[in-house]
Amino acid sequence: MVLSMDRWVGKVAVVTGASSGIGAAIADALVEQGLIVLGVARRSERIEQRAKQLSGKKGKLHAIKADLTKEEDILKIFKWSKENLGPVHILVNNAGKTASTNLTEGKTEDWKSVFDLNVIALSIATREAVKIMKENKINGHIVHVNSVLGHQVLYPGLSMYPPSKFAVTALTESLRQELNQQGLKIKITSVSPGLVESELSTLNPNLTPERRAAMEQMPILKSEDIADGIVYALSTPEHVQIHELTIKPLGEKV
């Protein structure tokens, strides 16, 4: 199998949650590979700053401000991309959140906020990307940044986060079947990392001291490790689909 990113050079990739962590690393990696990347985040100024740092690279990074819990903002992303950069060829659904709560005493609004971003926003963005790919006869690629917690509940206290990621696992397979049924050559990949150093984990200022201490004793991945895995999935030949890619740090016991 020959791995190559050549067919994506100059093409448009939309990356959500691109202001920090895994999303920022993905955007940077795709720019390095020669893609035109539209980074999406509420903190778009962070993406704009990195775009300046990446000037002179093979590709280019653009920023757009959006609240992905608002459907009108998601629609705006793809409209702006189509009018200013071109039709989307790659969508990386990276944006996600946790809530420091539980299932027996948690607040309904916290539960809804997790599902609104991790499941509903992902689904809307996917729908809009597929619509554009179909209209333009693009054999594109959609990547869902999932989690090992989307396949196994490892510990309590994350309330709706594992259920939301289990939904992403089911959405990935449901989309694969729909695309096959429609005869479309659009790939779908779920990437499920273990513990990654990010604002959702060790860099989260809202962690309890006990949870932070426990995490600091665990093997951990860097955001760049996940970005490399996504580049690998994207670089496969057109007849090869990496449907599920699980990335764990060496030494992880679960």
GROMACS .gro file of N, CA and C in nm, residues 78-79 82 86-88 127-138:
model
   54
   78PHE      N    1  -1.972   2.640   0.603
   78PHE     CA    2  -1.962   2.576   0.472
   78PHE      C    3  -1.997   2.673   0.360
   79LYS      N    4  -2.084   2.767   0.385
   79LYS     CA    5  -2.115   2.870   0.285
   79LYS      C    6  -1.992   2.957   0.260
   82LYS      N    7  -1.722   2.757   0.073
   82LYS     CA    8  -1.756   2.736  -0.068
   82LYS      C    9  -1.734   2.864  -0.150
   86GLY      N   10  -1.342   2.730  -0.179
   86GLY     CA   11  -1.378   2.618  -0.265
   86GLY      C   12  -1.454   2.513  -0.187
   87PRO      N   13  -1.506   2.412  -0.255
   87PRO     CA   14  -1.583   2.309  -0.187
   87PRO      C   15  -1.497   2.224  -0.094
   88VAL      N   16  -1.555   2.181   0.016
   88VAL     CA   17  -1.480   2.103   0.114
   88VAL      C   18  -1.455   1.962   0.062
  127ARG      N   19  -2.351   1.634   0.768
  127ARG     CA   20  -2.456   1.646   0.666
  127ARG      C   21  -2.421   1.752   0.563
  128GLU      N   22  -2.376   1.868   0.610
  128GLU     CA   23  -2.345   1.977   0.517
  128GLU      C   24  -2.224   1.944   0.430
  129ALA      N   25  -2.124   1.877   0.487
  129ALA     CA   26  -2.006   1.840   0.409
  129ALA      C   27  -2.041   1.737   0.302
  130VAL      N   28  -2.121   1.637   0.340
  130VAL     CA   29  -2.161   1.535   0.243
  130VAL      C   30  -2.243   1.597   0.131
  131LYS      N   31  -2.329   1.691   0.166
  131LYS     CA   32  -2.410   1.759   0.065
  131LYS      C   33  -2.322   1.826  -0.041
  132ILE      N   34  -2.219   1.895   0.004
  132ILE     CA   35  -2.127   1.964  -0.088
  132ILE      C   36  -2.047   1.862  -0.169
  133MET      N   37  -2.001   1.756  -0.104
  133MET     CA   38  -1.924   1.654  -0.176
  133MET      C   39  -2.008   1.589  -0.285
  134LYS      N   40  -2.135   1.562  -0.256
  134LYS     CA   41  -2.224   1.503  -0.356
  134LYS      C   42  -2.247   1.598  -0.473
  135GLU      N   43  -2.273   1.725  -0.441
  135GLU     CA   44  -2.298   1.825  -0.546
  135GLU      C   45  -2.180   1.840  -0.640
  136ASN      N   46  -2.060   1.827  -0.586
  136ASN     CA   47  -1.938   1.851  -0.664
  136ASN      C   48  -1.866   1.722  -0.704
  137LYS      N   49  -1.934   1.608  -0.681
  137LYS     CA   50  -1.878   1.477  -0.718
  137LYS      C   51  -1.737   1.458  -0.661
  138ILE      N   52  -1.724   1.489  -0.533
  138ILE     CA   53  -1.596   1.480  -0.463
  138ILE      C   54  -1.588   1.349  -0.384
   0.00000   0.00000   0.00000
